Each structure stands twice: as structure tokens, then as C-alpha cells.
């Protein structure tokens, strides 16, 4: 069996000429991935960001037995601090809004496939069916500041944790950090902060999901979360078949449709991360419909035929496309 991890689907470009102040950089390993943090201004903020990200890992990891998520999975009722309670509420609500394409209680199924534990394995139909019967966002019960899971249910915040952590980083930077602008790459999740002094936009490369090179460059001004999900980012191969790490909660099998990758651009990090996963599961047609109905984010869909489908609000922001571009209108 072969397991392949091709990390970065988004690349921060142009780290020079930031906000006119001194640039500081730090590489951090947290949340199961390499993170590259770049800030302009007071470099001591990097240590605070690192601490925040490591705390997020300690709280949210599904594999660390002492994490809040593991305690929930073990059947405990917990009383999390306010921001974690809000994360649980927002993640479950986002999952519901996607009709369950994002399912934060999918762990019984993802664990069978081994993507979080490293024990990759194609599950048998019987065990998959049993695991599926214990999934669904509604199995997380939030009451009066406490959180617990229904009996047999298990959660995994892997689809939203890095996006949420990116948003927490922005909150930290906004609080008098002495940082005027920043570009954070959290294992391929990009979070920009602030405006560059030279007046130029941030440039973020969207990787070609198949093969090498860029499929396009997004030019954005100000503070944004940009998150890509793609099947070719993490997968394993068994008996000549490829199994990707994004699971369709309706079937329990890896999502398989016309999409090769989904990039979401949003002011809200948790939404960007959760929707990149959910819309990848939906396929282009349903995803475009979801965008038309929801309307508070933008997206670039790359289909397996190499075409780029960009929502109207990003049309002017997508530069140097490597394939045919079609614009999705409201
Ligand atoms: P990554 O974390 O690799 O950047 P995603 O944000 O797309 O990628 O999240 C994928 C992770 O979320 C998987 O590794 C798995 O743990 C979990 N997952 C897979 N499919 C779903 C789904 N449909 N809903 C919620 N979580 C999922
Ligand atoms: Mg995601």
C-alpha cells in the first residue's frame, strides 16, 4: 500500500515588499502540518501565534487522548471555554447548512479508513454501514455551555480546525500586536491580514490539482481566509485504486465527482475551511447552487477536465489562469 501526502494546494507568493516594516518569519509544526508564518512589524507576535496554534492542536486533535475532542469521543460531557463552545456551535451549524456534506461527527467512518490514524484500510461494507449509522452533525449536543456526544457518536474537526485557528490568529493580531500585516500559511490554508503598504494585493497561487505548477493566482486586498481542498492532497492506493481523504458522508466512501479541487475565499476562516471540504463533496453543480443560495463567500472550482469555474466576485481577482475559465453568475 502506498500513502501519498502532497501538502500544499495553496502557495503564498511574493513575500517581499510587505507593509513597509520589517519582515519576520517562522516555521511551526502544528496540527499535523508545516505552517509558515510571516508578519510585518513586531516579530514577537510570532511566538504568540505559535502558542495559539499549538494550543489549538492540544485542544482539537482527534489522536491526542487528552484533547477536548478525544474526551468528547470517550463519552465525557465537557464545559469548554467560550471560544471553543462557539467553534463547536459554528461547525455543527455549518455542517447542517451544507446538508451534511460537511459532517463533524464523521469520525466513526474516517477512522475506519485510517486517514487520521495512519492505518489505511478499505473498510468492509458491514463495518462501514454500522459506522455510518453513528454519524451526523446533530449528534453533538450543546446545552447551557456544556458539550457532549450522543452514545456511539464521535467527532473529528479536521475539516475545519485549521481555518478556525487561522481566524483565531487574526483576532490575536488585531489586538495591539504591533503587526501591520501578515501572511499565514497553515498547511495550505492561507490567511492574510491587513493591507500592504506598497499598495499591492496579496498574491496566492492556486496549485494545479493534477500535475505541477499553478492553475491561477488570486490577488486579494486586506484580510481573507483562502482554503483549498482537493482529492490529490492526501490519498492512499490499494490494489491499484486511489482512495482520497475527503469522504462523502452520504455513502461513507471517498467523494468522487467532477471536481479536482475547491478553493474558498471568505472573511470567515472556519467557513472557508468547512466549505472547501463540503463543496468538494457536493460536486460542481450542487456546489454552485449552494453558492447562489448562500452568497457570503467566493470560490474557484477546478474540474477534472482542467477548467476553472470562478464565482462572479472573484472574476477580476483570478489572474494567470492555466485553463479555460467560466464565470458562475449569481
Ligand atoms: P486537510 O485537513 O487535509 O486540509 P480538509 O480541510 O478537506 O483537508 O479536511 C479533511 C479532513 O476532514 C479529513 O482528513 C478527515 O479527517 C475529515 N473529513 C473527511 N471528509 C469529511 C467530511 N465530509 N466532513 C467532515 N470531515 C471530513
Ligand atoms: Mg476543509
Coordinates of C-alpha atoms and ligand atoms in Angstrom, one line a residue:
X1 CA 0.0 0.0 0.0
X2 CA 1.2 3.4 -0.8
X3 CA 0.3 6.6 1.1
X4 CA 0.9 9.9 -0.5
X5 CA 0.7 13.3 1.0
X6 CA 1.1 16.2 -1.3
X7 CA 0.6 19.0 1.0
X8 CA 0.3 22.4 -0.4
X9 CA -2.6 23.3 -2.6
X10 CA -2.2 27.0 -2.0
X11 CA 1.1 28.9 -2.1
X12 CA 1.7 32.3 -0.7
X13 CA 3.5 34.3 -3.4
X14 CA 5.5 37.4 -3.1
X15 CA 6.6 37.6 0.5
X16 CA 8.7 40.6 -0.2
X17 CA 7.6 44.2 0.0
X18 CA 5.1 43.7 2.7
X19 CA 3.7 46.6 4.8
X20 CA 6.8 48.8 4.7
X21 CA 8.0 47.4 8.0
X22 CA 10.5 44.7 9.0
X23 CA 9.5 41.2 7.9
X24 CA 9.8 38.3 10.3
X25 CA 9.2 34.7 9.5
X26 CA 8.8 31.5 11.5
X27 CA 8.1 27.9 10.6
X28 CA 6.0 26.0 13.0
X29 CA 4.9 22.4 13.1
X30 CA 1.4 22.1 14.5
X31 CA -2.0 20.5 13.7
X32 CA -0.2 17.7 11.8
X33 CA 1.2 20.1 9.2
X34 CA 4.0 22.6 8.4
X35 CA 3.0 26.2 8.9
X36 CA 4.8 29.2 7.6
X37 CA 4.1 32.4 9.4
X38 CA 5.2 35.8 8.1
X39 CA 4.5 39.1 9.8
X40 CA 5.5 42.7 9.2
X41 CA 6.1 44.8 12.3
X42 CA 6.7 43.4 15.7
X43 CA 8.3 40.0 15.3
X44 CA 7.5 38.9 18.9
X45 CA 3.9 38.2 17.7
X46 CA 5.3 35.1 16.0
X47 CA 5.8 33.4 19.4
X48 CA 2.2 34.3 20.4
X49 CA 0.9 32.8 17.1
X50 CA 2.9 29.7 17.6
X51 CA 1.5 29.2 21.1
X52 CA -2.0 29.8 19.9
X53 CA -1.6 27.2 17.1
X54 CA -0.1 24.6 19.5
X55 CA -2.9 25.2 21.9
X56 CA -5.4 24.7 19.1
X57 CA -3.8 21.3 18.4
X58 CA -3.8 20.3 22.0
X59 CA -7.5 21.1 22.3
X60 CA -8.7 19.8 18.9
X61 CA -6.6 16.9 17.9
X62 CA -8.5 13.7 17.4
X63 CA -5.5 11.5 18.0
X64 CA -4.2 13.0 21.3
X65 CA -6.0 11.3 24.1
X66 CA -6.2 14.4 26.4
X67 CA -7.7 16.7 23.8
X68 CA -11.2 18.1 24.2
X69 CA -12.3 16.2 21.1
X70 CA -10.9 12.9 22.5
X71 CA -12.7 13.5 25.7
X72 CA -15.9 14.1 23.9
X73 CA -15.3 10.9 21.9
X74 CA -14.7 9.0 25.1
X75 CA -18.2 10.0 26.2
X76 CA -17.4 12.8 28.6
X77 CA -19.6 15.9 29.0
X78 CA -17.2 18.9 28.9
X79 CA -17.6 22.6 29.7
X80 CA -15.3 24.2 27.2
X81 CA -14.2 27.8 27.3
X82 CA -16.4 30.2 25.3
X83 CA -14.4 30.3 22.1
X84 CA -14.3 26.5 21.8
X85 CA -18.1 26.3 22.5
X86 CA -18.6 28.9 19.7
X87 CA -16.4 26.8 17.4
X88 CA -18.5 23.7 18.1
X89 CA -21.7 25.6 17.6
X90 CA -20.5 27.2 14.4
X91 CA -19.0 24.0 12.9
X92 CA -22.2 22.0 13.6
X93 CA -24.3 24.8 12.1
X94 CA -22.1 24.9 9.0
X95 CA -22.4 21.2 8.7
X96 CA -26.2 21.4 8.8
X97 CA -26.2 24.3 6.3
X98 CA -24.3 22.1 3.8
X99 CA -27.0 19.4 4.2
X100 CA -24.4 17.1 5.9
X101 CA -21.8 17.3 3.2
X102 CA -19.6 18.6 6.0
X103 CA -20.1 16.2 8.9
X104 CA -18.1 17.0 12.0
X105 CA -19.3 13.7 13.5
X106 CA -18.0 11.6 10.7
X107 CA -15.1 10.1 12.8
X108 CA -16.6 6.6 13.1
X109 CA -16.2 6.4 9.3
X110 CA -12.9 8.4 8.7
X111 CA -11.3 6.3 11.4
X112 CA -12.2 3.1 9.6
X113 CA -10.4 4.4 6.5
X114 CA -7.4 5.3 8.7
X115 CA -6.8 8.8 7.4
X116 CA -6.3 10.2 10.9
X117 CA -4.5 7.2 12.4
X118 CA -2.3 6.2 9.5
X119 CA -3.7 2.7 9.4
X120 CA -5.1 3.0 5.9
X121 CA -7.6 0.3 5.0
X122 CA -10.6 -0.1 2.7
X123 CA -13.4 -0.9 5.1
X124 CA -15.8 -3.8 4.6
X125 CA -19.4 -3.0 3.7
X126 CA -20.8 -4.2 7.0
X127 CA -18.5 -2.2 9.2
X128 CA -19.0 0.9 7.0
X129 CA -22.7 0.6 7.3
X130 CA -22.5 0.3 11.1
X131 CA -20.1 3.2 11.4
X132 CA -22.4 5.4 9.1
X133 CA -25.3 4.7 11.4
X134 CA -23.5 6.7 14.1
X135 CA -22.7 9.8 12.1
X136 CA -24.4 13.2 11.6
X137 CA -23.8 16.8 12.8
X138 CA -26.9 16.6 15.1
X139 CA -25.1 14.1 17.3
X140 CA -23.2 16.8 19.0
X141 CA -25.3 18.1 21.9
X142 CA -24.6 21.7 23.1
X143 CA -26.6 22.7 26.1
X144 CA -26.0 25.6 28.6
X145 CA -22.3 25.8 27.9
X146 CA -21.7 22.1 28.0
X147 CA -20.9 19.8 25.1
X148 CA -21.4 16.0 24.7
X149 CA -21.9 13.5 22.0
X150 CA -24.8 11.0 21.7
X151 CA -23.8 7.5 22.7
X152 CA -21.7 5.9 19.9
X153 CA -21.0 9.2 18.1
X154 CA -17.5 10.5 17.6
X155 CA -16.3 13.8 16.2
X156 CA -13.3 14.9 14.1
X157 CA -12.8 18.7 13.5
X158 CA -10.0 18.0 10.9
X159 CA -12.1 19.7 8.2
X160 CA -12.4 23.0 10.0
X161 CA -9.7 23.2 12.7
X162 CA -7.0 24.9 10.7
X163 CA -9.4 27.5 9.3
X164 CA -10.7 28.3 12.7
X165 CA -7.2 28.5 14.1
X166 CA -6.4 31.0 11.2
X167 CA -9.3 33.1 12.3
X168 CA -8.1 33.0 15.9
X169 CA -4.6 34.2 14.7
X170 CA -6.3 37.2 13.1
X171 CA -8.1 38.0 16.4
X172 CA -4.7 37.9 18.1
X173 CA -3.1 40.1 15.6
X174 CA -5.9 42.7 15.8
X175 CA -5.3 43.1 19.5
X176 CA -2.5 45.5 19.6
X177 CA 0.1 43.0 18.4
X178 CA 2.2 45.7 16.6
X179 CA 1.8 43.7 13.4
X180 CA 0.6 45.8 10.4
X181 CA 0.1 42.9 8.0
X182 CA 0.7 39.2 7.8
X183 CA 0.5 36.2 5.6
X184 CA 0.0 32.9 7.4
X185 CA 0.2 29.6 5.5
X186 CA -1.3 26.9 7.8
X187 CA -0.5 23.7 5.8
X188 CA -2.0 25.1 2.7
X189 CA -4.8 27.1 4.4
X190 CA -3.9 30.7 3.7
X191 CA -4.9 33.6 6.0
X192 CA -3.9 37.1 5.0
X193 CA -4.1 40.0 7.4
X194 CA -4.1 43.7 6.7
X195 CA -3.1 45.8 3.8
X196 CA 0.4 46.0 2.3
X197 CA 2.0 49.5 2.4
X198 CA 3.1 49.3 -1.2
X199 CA -0.5 49.1 -2.3
X200 CA -0.1 45.8 -3.9
X201 CA -2.6 43.0 -3.3
X202 CA -1.6 39.7 -1.7
X203 CA -0.9 37.1 -4.3
X204 CA -1.9 33.5 -3.6
X205 CA -1.1 30.7 -6.0
X206 CA -3.7 28.0 -6.5
X207 CA -2.0 24.8 -7.4
X208 CA -2.9 22.8 -10.3
X209 CA -4.6 19.8 -8.6
X210 CA -3.2 17.4 -11.2
X211 CA 0.4 17.7 -12.1
X212 CA 2.6 20.6 -11.2
X213 CA 2.5 24.4 -11.5
X214 CA -0.2 26.9 -10.8
X215 CA -3.8 26.8 -12.0
X216 CA -4.0 30.5 -11.3
X217 CA -3.2 33.3 -8.9
X218 CA -5.6 35.1 -6.6
X219 CA -5.0 38.7 -5.9
X220 CA -6.7 39.9 -2.8
X221 CA -6.5 43.0 -0.6
X222 CA -6.9 43.0 3.1
X223 CA -7.8 40.2 5.5
X224 CA -9.0 36.9 3.9
X225 CA -9.1 33.2 4.5
X226 CA -8.3 31.2 1.4
X227 CA -8.6 27.4 1.7
X228 CA -8.3 24.6 -0.9
X229 CA -9.5 21.1 -0.6
X230 CA -8.6 18.6 -3.2
X231 CA -8.6 14.8 -3.5
X232 CA -5.0 14.7 -4.6
X233 CA -3.7 16.4 -1.5
X234 CA -3.8 13.2 0.6
X235 CA -4.7 9.7 -0.5
X236 CA -3.6 6.1 -0.4
X237 CA -3.5 3.4 -3.0
X238 CA -4.7 -0.2 -2.5
X239 CA -4.9 -2.8 -5.2
X240 CA -4.4 -0.2 -7.9
X241 CA -7.3 2.0 -6.7
X242 CA -6.9 5.5 -5.2
X243 CA -8.7 6.5 -2.1
X244 CA -8.8 10.1 -1.1
X245 CA -9.2 11.6 2.3
X246 CA -12.4 13.5 1.8
X247 CA -15.3 11.3 2.5
X248 CA -18.9 11.7 1.2
X249 CA -20.9 11.3 4.4
X250 CA -23.9 10.1 2.3
X251 CA -22.0 6.9 1.2
X252 CA -19.0 6.6 3.6
X253 CA -16.7 6.4 0.5
X254 CA -14.2 9.0 -0.8
X255 CA -16.0 11.8 -2.6
X256 CA -15.8 11.1 -6.4
X257 CA -17.3 13.6 -8.8
X258 CA -16.3 16.1 -11.5
X259 CA -14.2 18.3 -9.1
X260 CA -10.5 18.1 -8.7
X261 CA -10.2 20.9 -6.2
X262 CA -12.3 23.6 -4.5
X263 CA -10.8 26.9 -3.2
X264 CA -12.9 29.1 -1.0
X265 CA -12.3 32.8 -0.3
X266 CA -14.1 34.1 2.8
X267 CA -13.8 36.6 5.6
X268 CA -14.5 33.7 8.0
X269 CA -11.8 31.1 8.4
X270 CA -14.0 28.3 9.7
X271 CA -16.4 28.8 6.9
X272 CA -13.7 28.8 4.3
X273 CA -12.2 25.6 5.6
X274 CA -15.5 23.8 6.2
X275 CA -16.9 24.8 2.8
X276 CA -13.8 23.7 0.9
X277 CA -14.4 20.2 2.2
X278 CA -18.2 20.3 1.8
X279 CA -18.3 21.7 -1.7
X280 CA -15.7 19.3 -2.8
X281 CA -18.1 16.5 -1.7
X282 CA -21.0 18.1 -3.5
X283 CA -19.6 18.3 -7.0
X284 CA -19.8 21.4 -9.2
X285 CA -23.5 21.7 -9.9
X286 CA -24.6 21.4 -6.3
X287 CA -21.7 23.5 -5.1
X288 CA -22.6 26.3 -7.5
X289 CA -26.2 26.1 -6.3
X290 CA -25.1 26.3 -2.7
X291 CA -23.0 29.4 -3.5
X292 CA -26.0 31.1 -5.2
X293 CA -28.2 30.4 -2.2
X294 CA -25.6 31.3 0.5
X295 CA -23.7 34.1 -1.2
X296 CA -21.3 35.1 1.5
X297 CA -18.2 33.6 0.1
X298 CA -16.4 33.2 -3.2
X299 CA -14.9 30.1 -4.8
X300 CA -12.7 28.7 -7.6
X301 CA -13.7 25.2 -8.7
X302 CA -11.3 23.2 -10.8
X303 CA -12.9 20.4 -12.6
X304 CA -11.1 17.2 -13.6
X305 CA -11.1 18.4 -17.3
X306 CA -8.8 21.2 -16.2
X307 CA -11.3 24.0 -16.4
X308 CA -11.6 26.8 -13.8
X309 CA -15.1 27.8 -12.7
X310 CA -14.9 31.1 -10.7
X311 CA -17.7 32.8 -8.8
X312 CA -18.6 36.3 -10.1
X313 CA -17.0 38.1 -7.2
X314 CA -13.6 36.6 -8.0
X315 CA -13.6 37.1 -11.7
X316 CA -11.3 40.2 -11.6
X317 CA -9.2 38.7 -8.8
X318 CA -8.2 35.5 -10.6
X319 CA -5.0 36.1 -12.7
X320 CA -2.9 34.0 -14.9
X321 CA -5.4 31.1 -15.3
X322 CA -3.8 28.0 -16.7
X323 CA -7.0 26.7 -18.3
X324 CA -10.3 27.8 -19.7
X325 CA -12.3 30.0 -17.2
X326 CA -16.0 30.1 -16.9
X327 CA -17.7 32.6 -14.6
X328 CA -20.5 31.5 -12.3
X329 CA -23.2 34.2 -12.1
X330 CA -25.5 34.8 -9.2
Ligands
LIG1 P1 -7.0 19.0 5.1 O1 -7.2 18.9 6.5 O2 -6.2 17.9 4.5 O3 -6.5 20.4 4.6 P2 -9.8 19.2 4.7 O4 -10.0 20.5 5.3 O5 -10.6 19.0 3.4 O6 -8.4 18.8 4.3 O7 -10.3 18.1 5.7 C1 -10.2 16.8 5.5 C2 -10.2 16.0 6.8 O8 -11.5 16.2 7.5 C3 -10.0 14.6 6.6 O9 -8.7 14.2 6.8 C4 -10.9 13.9 7.6 O10 -10.3 13.8 8.9 C5 -12.1 14.9 7.7 N1 -13.2 14.7 6.7 C6 -13.2 14.0 5.6 N2 -14.3 14.1 4.9 C7 -15.1 14.9 5.7 C8 -16.5 15.4 5.6 N3 -17.2 15.1 4.6 N4 -16.9 16.1 6.6 C9 -16.2 16.4 7.7 N5 -14.9 16.0 7.9 C10 -14.4 15.2 6.9
LIG2 MG1 -11.6 21.8 5.0

